[in-house]
mmCIF file of C-alpha atoms and ligand atoms in Angstrom:
data_model
loop_
_atom_site.group_PDB
_atom_site.id
_atom_site.type_symbol
_atom_site.label_atom_id
_atom_site.label_comp_id
_atom_site.label_asym_id
_atom_site.label_seq_id
_atom_site.Cartn_x
_atom_site.Cartn_y
_atom_site.Cartn_z
ATOM 1 C CA UNK A 1 0.000 0.000 0.000
ATOM 2 C CA UNK A 2 1.531 3.320 -1.010
ATOM 3 C CA UNK A 3 1.578 6.214 1.390
ATOM 4 C CA UNK A 4 -1.192 7.961 -0.522
ATOM 5 C CA UNK A 5 -3.653 5.128 0.087
ATOM 6 C CA UNK A 6 -3.604 5.734 3.820
ATOM 7 C CA UNK A 7 -6.441 7.386 5.692
ATOM 8 C CA UNK A 8 -6.061 10.993 6.719
ATOM 9 C CA UNK A 9 -5.624 10.091 10.410
ATOM 10 C CA UNK A 10 -2.479 8.190 9.359
ATOM 11 C CA UNK A 11 -1.234 10.933 7.056
ATOM 12 C CA UNK A 12 -1.606 13.437 9.899
ATOM 13 C CA UNK A 13 1.137 11.574 11.715
ATOM 14 C CA UNK A 14 3.382 10.162 8.972
ATOM 15 C CA UNK A 15 4.724 12.186 6.083
ATOM 16 C CA UNK A 16 6.162 11.054 2.759
ATOM 17 C CA UNK A 17 9.539 10.669 4.464
ATOM 18 C CA UNK A 18 10.169 9.287 7.921
ATOM 19 C CA UNK A 19 11.301 11.949 10.376
ATOM 20 C CA UNK A 20 14.163 14.300 9.687
ATOM 21 C CA UNK A 21 16.450 13.012 6.968
ATOM 22 C CA UNK A 22 19.902 13.676 8.457
ATOM 23 C CA UNK A 23 19.400 12.273 11.962
ATOM 24 C CA UNK A 24 16.136 10.331 11.889
ATOM 25 C CA UNK A 25 14.679 12.602 14.583
ATOM 26 C CA UNK A 26 10.921 11.907 14.587
ATOM 27 C CA UNK A 27 10.166 15.586 15.139
ATOM 28 C CA UNK A 28 11.182 18.266 12.680
ATOM 29 C CA UNK A 29 13.942 20.425 14.211
ATOM 30 C CA UNK A 30 13.210 24.092 14.838
ATOM 31 C CA UNK A 31 15.583 25.970 12.556
ATOM 32 C CA UNK A 32 16.161 29.241 14.351
ATOM 33 C CA UNK A 33 18.076 30.820 11.533
ATOM 34 C CA UNK A 34 17.193 33.947 9.610
ATOM 35 C CA UNK A 35 19.948 33.401 7.054
ATOM 36 C CA UNK A 36 21.778 30.457 5.507
ATOM 37 C CA UNK A 37 25.458 30.161 4.573
ATOM 38 C CA UNK A 38 26.047 29.493 0.890
ATOM 39 C CA UNK A 39 28.842 26.992 0.305
ATOM 40 C CA UNK A 40 29.500 28.005 -3.257
ATOM 41 C CA UNK A 41 30.027 31.447 -4.773
ATOM 42 C CA UNK A 42 27.811 30.790 -7.771
ATOM 43 C CA UNK A 43 25.534 27.946 -6.741
ATOM 44 C CA UNK A 44 23.195 28.681 -3.847
ATOM 45 C CA UNK A 45 21.509 26.106 -1.610
ATOM 46 C CA UNK A 46 17.749 25.564 -1.178
ATOM 47 C CA UNK A 47 17.456 28.196 1.579
ATOM 48 C CA UNK A 48 18.796 31.730 1.663
ATOM 49 C CA UNK A 49 16.678 33.842 4.027
ATOM 50 C CA UNK A 50 13.856 32.684 6.294
ATOM 51 C CA UNK A 51 11.215 35.075 4.963
ATOM 52 C CA UNK A 52 11.580 33.299 1.608
ATOM 53 C CA UNK A 53 11.888 29.831 3.127
ATOM 54 C CA UNK A 54 12.728 28.069 6.383
ATOM 55 C CA UNK A 55 13.109 24.281 6.757
ATOM 56 C CA UNK A 56 10.711 24.003 9.723
ATOM 57 C CA UNK A 57 8.100 26.100 7.961
ATOM 58 C CA UNK A 58 8.662 24.131 4.771
ATOM 59 C CA UNK A 59 7.934 20.848 6.582
ATOM 60 C CA UNK A 60 4.615 22.341 7.713
ATOM 61 C CA UNK A 61 3.866 23.703 4.244
ATOM 62 C CA UNK A 62 4.493 20.316 2.670
ATOM 63 C CA UNK A 63 2.344 18.655 5.325
ATOM 64 C CA UNK A 64 -0.726 20.828 4.751
ATOM 65 C CA UNK A 65 -0.338 20.581 0.954
ATOM 66 C CA UNK A 66 -0.372 16.797 1.260
ATOM 67 C CA UNK A 67 -3.359 16.770 3.637
ATOM 68 C CA UNK A 68 -5.429 19.045 1.398
ATOM 69 C CA UNK A 69 -4.352 17.250 -1.780
ATOM 70 C CA UNK A 70 -2.874 20.401 -3.336
ATOM 71 C CA UNK A 71 0.465 21.163 -4.949
ATOM 72 C CA UNK A 72 1.710 24.017 -2.776
ATOM 73 C CA UNK A 73 1.227 24.840 0.901
ATOM 74 C CA UNK A 74 2.134 28.166 2.483
ATOM 75 C CA UNK A 75 2.242 29.113 6.160
ATOM 76 C CA UNK A 76 1.380 32.605 7.350
ATOM 77 C CA UNK A 77 1.525 34.570 10.594
ATOM 78 C CA UNK A 78 -2.264 34.257 11.066
ATOM 79 C CA UNK A 79 -5.406 33.061 9.332
ATOM 80 C CA UNK A 80 -6.071 36.657 8.316
ATOM 81 C CA UNK A 81 -2.571 36.941 6.830
ATOM 82 C CA UNK A 82 -3.275 33.831 4.711
ATOM 83 C CA UNK A 83 -6.717 35.107 3.662
ATOM 84 C CA UNK A 84 -5.527 38.654 2.943
ATOM 85 C CA UNK A 85 -2.513 37.413 0.985
ATOM 86 C CA UNK A 86 -4.729 35.165 -1.138
ATOM 87 C CA UNK A 87 -7.069 38.078 -1.835
ATOM 88 C CA UNK A 88 -4.052 40.163 -2.882
ATOM 89 C CA UNK A 89 -3.965 37.947 -5.995
ATOM 90 C CA UNK A 90 -6.738 40.310 -7.150
ATOM 91 C CA UNK A 91 -5.926 43.549 -8.981
ATOM 92 C CA UNK A 92 -7.515 46.996 -9.068
ATOM 93 C CA UNK A 93 -10.771 46.836 -11.034
ATOM 94 C CA UNK A 94 -11.516 43.211 -10.065
ATOM 95 C CA UNK A 95 -14.584 42.074 -8.164
ATOM 96 C CA UNK A 96 -14.947 39.296 -5.560
ATOM 97 C CA UNK A 97 -18.088 37.483 -4.407
ATOM 98 C CA UNK A 98 -18.022 36.638 -0.698
ATOM 99 C CA UNK A 99 -20.200 34.435 1.539
ATOM 100 C CA UNK A 100 -22.638 36.737 3.328
ATOM 101 C CA UNK A 101 -21.958 35.563 6.877
ATOM 102 C CA UNK A 102 -18.205 35.324 6.430
ATOM 103 C CA UNK A 103 -15.729 35.536 9.349
ATOM 104 C CA UNK A 104 -15.718 39.097 10.758
ATOM 105 C CA UNK A 105 -12.039 39.726 9.984
ATOM 106 C CA UNK A 106 -12.522 38.665 6.355
ATOM 107 C CA UNK A 107 -15.553 40.965 6.154
ATOM 108 C CA UNK A 108 -13.384 43.809 7.454
ATOM 109 C CA UNK A 109 -10.498 43.144 5.033
ATOM 110 C CA UNK A 110 -12.780 42.943 2.003
ATOM 111 C CA UNK A 111 -14.962 45.918 2.888
ATOM 112 C CA UNK A 112 -12.393 48.273 4.454
ATOM 113 C CA UNK A 113 -9.022 47.412 2.888
ATOM 114 C CA UNK A 114 -9.595 45.935 -0.598
ATOM 115 C CA UNK A 115 -12.093 48.692 -1.315
ATOM 116 C CA UNK A 116 -9.345 51.308 -0.959
ATOM 117 C CA UNK A 117 -7.422 49.545 -3.727
ATOM 118 C CA UNK A 118 -10.438 49.644 -6.028
ATOM 119 C CA UNK A 119 -11.201 45.925 -5.618
ATOM 120 C CA UNK A 120 -14.962 45.629 -5.420
ATOM 121 C CA UNK A 121 -17.044 43.023 -3.586
ATOM 122 C CA UNK A 122 -20.556 41.673 -3.133
ATOM 123 C CA UNK A 123 -21.674 39.681 -0.101
ATOM 124 C CA UNK A 124 -24.101 37.010 -1.202
ATOM 125 C CA UNK A 125 -26.131 34.246 0.403
ATOM 126 C CA UNK A 126 -24.339 31.278 -1.183
ATOM 127 C CA UNK A 127 -26.927 28.787 0.047
ATOM 128 C CA UNK A 128 -28.925 30.297 -2.826
ATOM 129 C CA UNK A 129 -27.030 29.355 -6.002
ATOM 130 C CA UNK A 130 -29.309 31.411 -8.263
ATOM 131 C CA UNK A 131 -28.647 34.517 -6.217
ATOM 132 C CA UNK A 132 -24.932 33.703 -6.405
ATOM 133 C CA UNK A 133 -25.100 33.373 -10.214
ATOM 134 C CA UNK A 134 -26.917 36.675 -10.515
ATOM 135 C CA UNK A 135 -24.300 38.472 -8.418
ATOM 136 C CA UNK A 136 -21.458 37.567 -10.812
ATOM 137 C CA UNK A 137 -20.208 40.568 -12.796
ATOM 138 C CA UNK A 138 -17.982 40.672 -15.898
ATOM 139 C CA UNK A 139 -15.034 41.591 -13.639
ATOM 140 C CA UNK A 140 -15.683 38.915 -10.959
ATOM 141 C CA UNK A 141 -12.444 36.972 -10.554
ATOM 142 C CA UNK A 142 -12.856 35.124 -7.258
ATOM 143 C CA UNK A 143 -15.699 33.435 -5.410
ATOM 144 C CA UNK A 144 -14.797 33.292 -1.740
ATOM 145 C CA UNK A 145 -16.655 30.680 0.285
ATOM 146 C CA UNK A 146 -16.919 29.767 3.927
ATOM 147 C CA UNK A 147 -18.853 26.564 4.603
ATOM 148 C CA UNK A 148 -20.081 25.881 7.204
ATOM 149 C CA UNK A 149 -20.266 29.628 7.702
ATOM 150 C CA UNK A 150 -19.566 31.374 10.939
ATOM 151 C CA UNK A 151 -21.497 31.523 13.238
ATOM 152 C CA UNK A 152 -24.815 30.337 11.770
ATOM 153 C CA UNK A 153 -23.390 27.223 10.084
ATOM 154 C CA UNK A 154 -24.947 27.844 6.684
ATOM 155 C CA UNK A 155 -23.905 25.300 4.077
ATOM 156 C CA UNK A 156 -22.806 26.146 0.560
ATOM 157 C CA UNK A 157 -22.921 23.392 -2.058
ATOM 158 C CA UNK A 158 -19.227 23.333 -2.985
ATOM 159 C CA UNK A 159 -19.399 21.220 -6.205
ATOM 160 C CA UNK A 160 -22.309 23.262 -7.583
ATOM 161 C CA UNK A 161 -20.645 26.540 -6.665
ATOM 162 C CA UNK A 162 -17.423 25.454 -8.361
ATOM 163 C CA UNK A 163 -19.372 24.666 -11.542
ATOM 164 C CA UNK A 164 -20.702 28.234 -11.492
ATOM 165 C CA UNK A 165 -17.216 29.623 -10.836
ATOM 166 C CA UNK A 166 -15.637 27.650 -13.668
ATOM 167 C CA UNK A 167 -18.385 28.621 -16.112
ATOM 168 C CA UNK A 168 -17.580 32.255 -15.332
ATOM 169 C CA UNK A 169 -13.778 31.954 -15.289
ATOM 170 C CA UNK A 170 -13.606 32.662 -11.571
ATOM 171 C CA UNK A 171 -11.250 31.105 -9.063
ATOM 172 C CA UNK A 172 -12.786 29.524 -5.957
ATOM 173 C CA UNK A 173 -11.240 30.157 -2.529
ATOM 174 C CA UNK A 174 -12.571 28.169 0.419
ATOM 175 C CA UNK A 175 -12.039 28.882 4.106
ATOM 176 C CA UNK A 176 -11.830 25.331 5.475
ATOM 177 C CA UNK A 177 -11.138 26.297 9.112
ATOM 178 C CA UNK A 178 -14.243 24.657 10.615
ATOM 179 C CA UNK A 179 -13.903 21.317 8.804
ATOM 180 C CA UNK A 180 -10.113 20.891 8.413
ATOM 181 C CA UNK A 181 -8.784 18.434 5.804
ATOM 182 C CA UNK A 182 -10.007 15.595 8.035
ATOM 183 C CA UNK A 183 -13.656 16.324 7.154
ATOM 184 C CA UNK A 184 -13.632 18.369 3.956
ATOM 185 C CA UNK A 185 -11.292 18.411 0.952
ATOM 186 C CA UNK A 186 -12.295 21.347 -1.256
ATOM 187 C CA UNK A 187 -9.400 20.835 -3.699
ATOM 188 C CA UNK A 188 -10.706 17.341 -4.522
ATOM 189 C CA UNK A 189 -14.019 19.063 -5.279
ATOM 190 C CA UNK A 190 -12.292 21.523 -7.633
ATOM 191 C CA UNK A 191 -11.441 24.540 -5.436
ATOM 192 C CA UNK A 192 -8.357 26.570 -6.370
ATOM 193 C CA UNK A 193 -7.205 27.739 -2.939
ATOM 194 C CA UNK A 194 -7.994 26.364 0.519
ATOM 195 C CA UNK A 195 -7.435 28.662 3.481
ATOM 196 C CA UNK A 196 -7.161 27.965 7.187
ATOM 197 C CA UNK A 197 -7.021 29.777 10.412
ATOM 198 C CA UNK A 198 -4.645 27.135 11.780
ATOM 199 C CA UNK A 199 -5.064 28.905 15.114
ATOM 200 C CA UNK A 200 -8.167 26.748 15.555
ATOM 201 C CA UNK A 201 -8.502 22.957 15.081
ATOM 202 C CA UNK A 202 -5.198 22.341 13.283
ATOM 203 C CA UNK A 203 -3.174 23.700 16.193
ATOM 204 C CA UNK A 204 -5.809 22.746 18.745
ATOM 205 C CA UNK A 205 -4.323 24.011 21.993
ATOM 206 C CA UNK A 206 -5.060 27.758 22.039
ATOM 207 C CA UNK A 207 -1.348 28.505 21.930
ATOM 208 C CA UNK A 208 -0.500 29.569 18.376
ATOM 209 C CA UNK A 209 -1.816 32.137 15.904
ATOM 210 C CA UNK A 210 -1.217 30.794 12.400
ATOM 211 C CA UNK A 211 -2.657 30.636 8.915
ATOM 212 C CA UNK A 212 -2.266 28.179 6.048
ATOM 213 C CA UNK A 213 -3.046 28.270 2.358
ATOM 214 C CA UNK A 214 -2.948 25.447 -0.182
ATOM 215 C CA UNK A 215 -3.218 25.891 -3.922
ATOM 216 C CA UNK A 216 -4.521 23.310 -6.330
ATOM 217 C CA UNK A 217 -2.006 23.993 -9.055
ATOM 218 C CA UNK A 218 1.610 24.998 -9.192
ATOM 219 C CA UNK A 219 1.190 28.229 -11.140
ATOM 220 C CA UNK A 220 -1.205 29.712 -8.586
ATOM 221 C CA UNK A 221 1.070 28.374 -5.842
ATOM 222 C CA UNK A 222 4.017 30.286 -7.298
ATOM 223 C CA UNK A 223 1.936 33.473 -7.488
ATOM 224 C CA UNK A 224 0.831 33.141 -3.860
ATOM 225 C CA UNK A 225 4.376 32.320 -2.733
ATOM 226 C CA UNK A 226 5.494 35.517 -4.474
ATOM 227 C CA UNK A 227 2.920 37.485 -2.448
ATOM 228 C CA UNK A 228 3.918 35.666 0.746
ATOM 229 C CA UNK A 229 7.545 36.662 0.196
ATOM 230 C CA UNK A 230 6.686 40.213 -0.928
ATOM 231 C CA UNK A 231 4.196 40.955 1.834
ATOM 232 C CA UNK A 232 6.279 39.066 4.372
ATOM 233 C CA UNK A 233 3.651 37.814 6.779
ATOM 234 C CA UNK A 234 5.256 34.402 7.302
ATOM 235 C CA UNK A 235 4.917 31.953 10.189
ATOM 236 C CA UNK A 236 7.973 31.719 12.448
ATOM 237 C CA UNK A 237 9.923 28.492 12.930
ATOM 238 C CA UNK A 238 8.793 27.858 16.510
ATOM 239 C CA UNK A 239 5.111 28.356 15.711
ATOM 240 C CA UNK A 240 5.546 26.130 12.644
ATOM 241 C CA UNK A 241 6.863 23.395 14.927
ATOM 242 C CA UNK A 242 3.963 23.774 17.396
ATOM 243 C CA UNK A 243 1.499 23.591 14.556
ATOM 244 C CA UNK A 244 3.122 20.431 13.158
ATOM 245 C CA UNK A 245 2.750 18.838 16.595
ATOM 246 C CA UNK A 246 -0.897 19.954 16.860
ATOM 247 C CA UNK A 247 -1.723 18.498 13.450
ATOM 248 C CA UNK A 248 -0.583 15.034 14.558
ATOM 249 C CA UNK A 249 -3.412 14.747 17.095
ATOM 250 C CA UNK A 250 -6.111 16.364 14.931
ATOM 251 C CA UNK A 251 -7.774 13.036 14.146
ATOM 252 C CA UNK A 252 -8.283 12.034 17.781
ATOM 253 C CA UNK A 253 -9.289 15.539 18.848
ATOM 254 C CA UNK A 254 -11.714 16.426 16.095
ATOM 255 C CA UNK A 255 -13.422 13.040 16.055
ATOM 256 C CA UNK A 256 -14.057 13.117 19.812
ATOM 257 C CA UNK A 257 -15.139 16.771 19.848
ATOM 258 C CA UNK A 258 -17.478 16.232 16.900
ATOM 259 C CA UNK A 259 -19.125 13.244 18.577
ATOM 260 C CA UNK A 260 -19.680 15.374 21.661
ATOM 261 C CA UNK A 261 -20.982 18.278 19.545
ATOM 262 C CA UNK A 262 -23.620 15.987 18.040
ATOM 263 C CA UNK A 263 -24.814 14.973 21.517
ATOM 264 C CA UNK A 264 -24.871 18.578 22.733
ATOM 265 C CA UNK A 265 -26.754 19.714 19.619
ATOM 266 C CA UNK A 266 -29.363 16.982 20.227
ATOM 267 C CA UNK A 267 -29.641 18.052 23.861
ATOM 268 C CA UNK A 268 -30.069 21.761 23.001
ATOM 269 C CA UNK A 269 -32.539 20.912 20.262
ATOM 270 C CA UNK A 270 -34.814 19.275 22.847
ATOM 271 C CA UNK A 271 -34.565 22.127 25.356
ATOM 272 C CA UNK A 272 -37.629 24.359 25.470
ATOM 273 C CA UNK A 273 -35.687 27.532 26.380
ATOM 274 C CA UNK A 274 -33.376 27.228 23.347
ATOM 275 C CA UNK A 275 -34.891 28.776 20.235
ATOM 276 C CA UNK A 276 -32.692 27.597 17.369
ATOM 277 C CA UNK A 277 -29.727 25.252 17.154
ATOM 278 C CA UNK A 278 -27.388 25.632 14.187
ATOM 279 C CA UNK A 279 -25.388 22.455 13.609
ATOM 280 C CA UNK A 280 -24.962 20.705 10.239
ATOM 281 C CA UNK A 281 -25.161 17.282 11.914
ATOM 282 C CA UNK A 282 -28.840 17.814 12.799
ATOM 283 C CA UNK A 283 -31.093 16.285 10.158
ATOM 284 C CA UNK A 284 -33.401 19.320 10.466
ATOM 285 C CA UNK A 285 -30.558 21.642 9.411
ATOM 286 C CA UNK A 286 -31.435 23.040 5.948
ATOM 287 C CA UNK A 287 -27.953 22.177 4.640
ATOM 288 C CA UNK A 288 -27.807 18.691 6.185
ATOM 289 C CA UNK A 289 -27.887 16.677 2.923
ATOM 290 C CA UNK A 290 -25.527 18.976 1.046
ATOM 291 C CA UNK A 291 -23.055 18.960 3.914
ATOM 292 C CA UNK A 292 -23.197 15.186 4.212
ATOM 293 C CA UNK A 293 -22.420 14.903 0.517
ATOM 294 C CA UNK A 294 -19.295 17.031 0.594
ATOM 295 C CA UNK A 295 -17.960 16.484 4.126
ATOM 296 C CA UNK A 296 -17.048 13.495 6.260
ATOM 297 C CA UNK A 297 -18.208 15.040 9.545
ATOM 298 C CA UNK A 298 -20.307 17.821 11.013
ATOM 299 C CA UNK A 299 -17.480 19.290 13.094
ATOM 300 C CA UNK A 300 -17.245 20.534 16.642
ATOM 301 C CA UNK A 301 -18.800 24.004 16.452
ATOM 302 C CA UNK A 302 -22.459 24.811 16.941
ATOM 303 C CA UNK A 303 -24.473 27.932 17.626
ATOM 304 C CA UNK A 304 -27.733 28.372 19.462
ATOM 305 C CA UNK A 305 -30.166 31.134 20.108
ATOM 306 C CA UNK A 306 -31.537 32.076 23.504
ATOM 307 C CA UNK A 307 -34.553 34.417 23.607
ATOM 308 C CA UNK A 308 -32.576 37.628 24.137
ATOM 309 C CA UNK A 309 -29.404 39.280 25.381
ATOM 310 C CA UNK A 310 -30.197 38.959 29.092
ATOM 311 C CA UNK A 311 -30.789 35.216 28.685
ATOM 312 C CA UNK A 312 -27.452 34.891 26.868
ATOM 313 C CA UNK A 313 -25.784 36.858 29.669
ATOM 314 C CA UNK A 314 -27.375 34.705 32.383
ATOM 315 C CA UNK A 315 -26.205 31.551 30.606
ATOM 316 C CA UNK A 316 -22.626 32.836 30.216
ATOM 317 C CA UNK A 317 -22.551 34.014 33.841
ATOM 318 C CA UNK A 318 -23.586 30.605 35.157
ATOM 319 C CA UNK A 319 -21.879 28.084 32.941
ATOM 320 C CA UNK A 320 -18.774 26.644 34.655
ATOM 321 C CA UNK A 321 -16.688 24.453 32.336
ATOM 322 C CA UNK A 322 -16.112 26.302 29.049
ATOM 323 C CA UNK A 323 -13.937 29.354 28.811
ATOM 324 C CA UNK A 324 -15.822 32.454 27.680
ATOM 325 C CA UNK A 325 -13.613 33.731 24.915
ATOM 326 C CA UNK A 326 -13.175 34.313 21.206
ATOM 327 C CA UNK A 327 -11.663 31.551 19.081
ATOM 328 C CA UNK A 328 -12.579 27.891 18.689
ATOM 329 C CA UNK A 329 -11.157 24.493 17.882
ATOM 330 C CA UNK A 330 -9.247 23.875 21.096
ATOM 331 C CA UNK A 331 -8.937 21.135 23.708
ATOM 332 C CA UNK A 332 -10.939 23.309 26.093
ATOM 333 C CA UNK A 333 -14.541 24.096 25.172
ATOM 334 C CA UNK A 334 -14.958 27.739 24.186
ATOM 335 C CA UNK A 335 -18.206 29.653 24.536
ATOM 336 C CA UNK A 336 -18.426 32.925 22.685
ATOM 337 C CA UNK A 337 -20.859 35.736 22.042
ATOM 338 C CA UNK A 338 -20.549 36.584 18.325
ATOM 339 C CA UNK A 339 -22.338 39.957 18.563
ATOM 340 C CA UNK A 340 -19.508 41.512 20.578
ATOM 341 C CA UNK A 341 -16.687 39.035 19.878
ATOM 342 C CA UNK A 342 -16.018 37.382 16.494
ATOM 343 C CA UNK A 343 -18.428 39.683 14.673
ATOM 344 C CA UNK A 344 -17.769 42.919 16.537
ATOM 345 C CA UNK A 345 -16.131 44.237 13.345
ATOM 346 C CA UNK A 346 -19.520 44.000 11.632
ATOM 347 C CA UNK A 347 -22.018 46.884 11.968
ATOM 348 C CA UNK A 348 -25.185 45.959 13.946
ATOM 349 C CA UNK A 349 -27.453 46.189 10.888
ATOM 350 C CA UNK A 350 -25.173 43.828 8.923
ATOM 351 C CA UNK A 351 -25.088 41.427 11.870
ATOM 352 C CA UNK A 352 -28.878 41.260 12.166
ATOM 353 C CA UNK A 353 -29.149 40.527 8.433
ATOM 354 C CA UNK A 354 -26.913 37.508 8.974
ATOM 355 C CA UNK A 355 -28.894 36.118 11.915
ATOM 356 C CA UNK A 356 -26.260 37.156 14.459
ATOM 357 C CA UNK A 357 -28.802 38.225 17.012
ATOM 358 C CA UNK A 358 -28.341 39.393 20.601
ATOM 359 C CA UNK A 359 -29.351 35.957 21.914
ATOM 360 C CA UNK A 360 -26.887 33.993 19.786
ATOM 361 C CA UNK A 361 -24.094 32.006 21.429
ATOM 362 C CA UNK A 362 -21.433 29.951 19.663
ATOM 363 C CA UNK A 363 -19.981 26.853 21.272
ATOM 364 C CA UNK A 364 -16.783 25.106 20.232
ATOM 365 C CA UNK A 365 -16.722 21.683 21.844
ATOM 366 C CA UNK A 366 -13.445 20.626 23.443
ATOM 367 C CA UNK A 367 -12.287 17.331 24.883
ATOM 368 C CA UNK A 368 -14.018 17.425 28.266
ATOM 369 C CA UNK A 369 -16.369 14.558 29.159
ATOM 370 C CA UNK A 370 -19.557 15.254 27.213
ATOM 371 C CA UNK A 371 -21.812 14.343 30.136
ATOM 372 C CA UNK A 372 -20.085 16.971 32.257
ATOM 373 C CA UNK A 373 -20.661 19.552 29.537
ATOM 374 C CA UNK A 374 -24.340 18.669 29.182
ATOM 375 C CA UNK A 375 -24.845 18.737 32.976
ATOM 376 C CA UNK A 376 -23.183 22.154 33.052
ATOM 377 C CA UNK A 377 -25.451 23.451 30.269
ATOM 378 C CA UNK A 378 -28.460 21.990 32.085
ATOM 379 C CA UNK A 379 -27.803 23.930 35.289
ATOM 380 C CA UNK A 380 -26.929 27.194 33.466
ATOM 381 C CA UNK A 381 -30.027 26.992 31.242
ATOM 382 C CA UNK A 382 -32.156 26.279 34.316
ATOM 383 C CA UNK A 383 -30.966 29.503 35.955
ATOM 384 C CA UNK A 384 -31.257 31.545 32.737
ATOM 385 C CA UNK A 385 -34.797 30.304 32.203
ATOM 386 C CA UNK A 386 -35.784 30.992 35.811
ATOM 387 C CA UNK A 387 -34.391 34.551 35.627
ATOM 388 C CA UNK A 388 -36.274 35.154 32.369
ATOM 389 C CA UNK A 389 -39.516 34.019 34.014
ATOM 390 C CA UNK A 390 -39.220 36.351 36.984
ATOM 391 C CA UNK A 391 -37.914 39.109 34.693
ATOM 392 C CA UNK A 392 -34.520 39.769 36.271
HETATM 393 C C1 PLP B 401 -10.385 32.638 13.303
HETATM 394 C C2 PLP B 401 -10.834 32.579 11.881
HETATM 395 C C3 PLP B 401 -10.188 33.314 10.890
HETATM 396 C C4 PLP B 401 -9.027 34.247 11.199
HETATM 397 O O1 PLP B 401 -7.887 33.578 11.585
HETATM 398 P P1 PLP B 401 -6.773 34.184 12.579
HETATM 399 O O2 PLP B 401 -5.843 33.052 12.777
HETATM 400 O O3 PLP B 401 -7.462 34.630 13.825
HETATM 401 O O4 PLP B 401 -6.151 35.351 11.868
HETATM 402 C C5 PLP B 401 -10.619 33.158 9.591
HETATM 403 N N1 PLP B 401 -11.665 32.347 9.281
HETATM 404 C C6 PLP B 401 -12.317 31.646 10.224
HETATM 405 C C7 PLP B 401 -13.458 30.778 9.812
HETATM 406 C C8 PLP B 401 -11.929 31.743 11.546
HETATM 407 O O5 PLP B 401 -12.602 31.043 12.470
#
C-alpha cells in the first residue's frame, strides 16, 4: 500500500519521508536561523533567508499541501494573513463574491481594505445558487466561500458553486477552518485555494496564531508564494513546529469533539428555552444533505439562540466548564458571544441581516467529558430560564 492510500488520520502523523532526513529525529527540528550560509560562490543552496523559506516552515507547508491534496502549501503569521494574501492575488478593477456571513475579519479586510485599492465586492447568500449566479459581474475573478459559515453554520454546495465559478472563469477560494482536511477536501471538489485559520482545530491548543493556504495547481502556488515573500507575513519556525505537533493529534481531537458536539446539539434541540440550534449534523438543518455529501463530519462548532441578550448573559454568567472567549477548535470548550466578539467588526445592521442576534451564542466543543458539559449546560439553562420568568 503506497503512502497515498492511507487514511487521513495516518497521514496526519506520517509524512512522505520518515522523520528528519539527516538524523532520523521523529520531530522536525526548529531551525532558528534567519539566514543560511552558501557553500559556493555561484551555486546557492535551497534556503537563503527565512522570509523566503525556512526548513521548519517548509515541513509544515508540505504537510498541509499533502493533507489538502494540493500542490503548494504556504504558512502565514495568522489566518487573516493567509486570507488577505490570497485576496491580494486580485488587482484593481476586479470584483470578488463573498459568503454573506463570512468571518468578521474577512468581512473587514474585504470591505475596508480591498475597497481602498479599487477591488470591489458583493456579499451574497451562497446557500442560494441562483442569487450567487446573478451576483457575478464581468469583472468577478474570485468566489470566496466559507462553509459551514460562521457563526450560523450555513452550508454552501461546494461542487455546484465550483461549476458556477468555472463557467464564469472565476477562481474559488474556500475557508476550510471549521472542517479541516479531516472532514472536507475542497481541492478534490475543484477549489483553487484552501485557506485555514490554523489557530483553531489544526493547532488545537489555544497557543499559536497561524494561517495556512494550499493551492490546487503549481502556477497559482508560485503566485501566492510571491505574495507571501513580498508581503512578508510568514509563520515563524517555533510556531511552525507547534502547529506540526498539533496536526498530529487532529484526528483524535476532532473526532471526539465532533461526537460530543452531536450529543450537545441533540440536547439543546430538545430544550424548550433554546430557540434555534445551528449544527450541520442535525437532520433538520437546511444544509444537512448537502453537507453530508461534501464532508465526512459535522465538526465541533455549533451555535444556538436564547430568547434575548439577558438570557445569553445569564447563561454565560452561570456556565462553569467552558472558557468564555473568542476563538474555537481547542482542547478546552470555548463559549463565545458573536455579537460583541467574532463579529464585533460587523455593523449591527449587517449582523442582524446575517442572523447574528443578541441571543446567539457559539460553542466550540473541546475534549471534556460530554456528560459533564451537558450537565453544566443543564444547570446554566435552568438559571437563565428561571431569571427570564421572573424578569430579572
Ligand atoms: C479565526 C478565523 C479566521 C481568522 O484567523 P486568525 O488566525 O485569527 O487570523 C478566519 N476564518 C475563520 C473561519 C476563523 O474562524
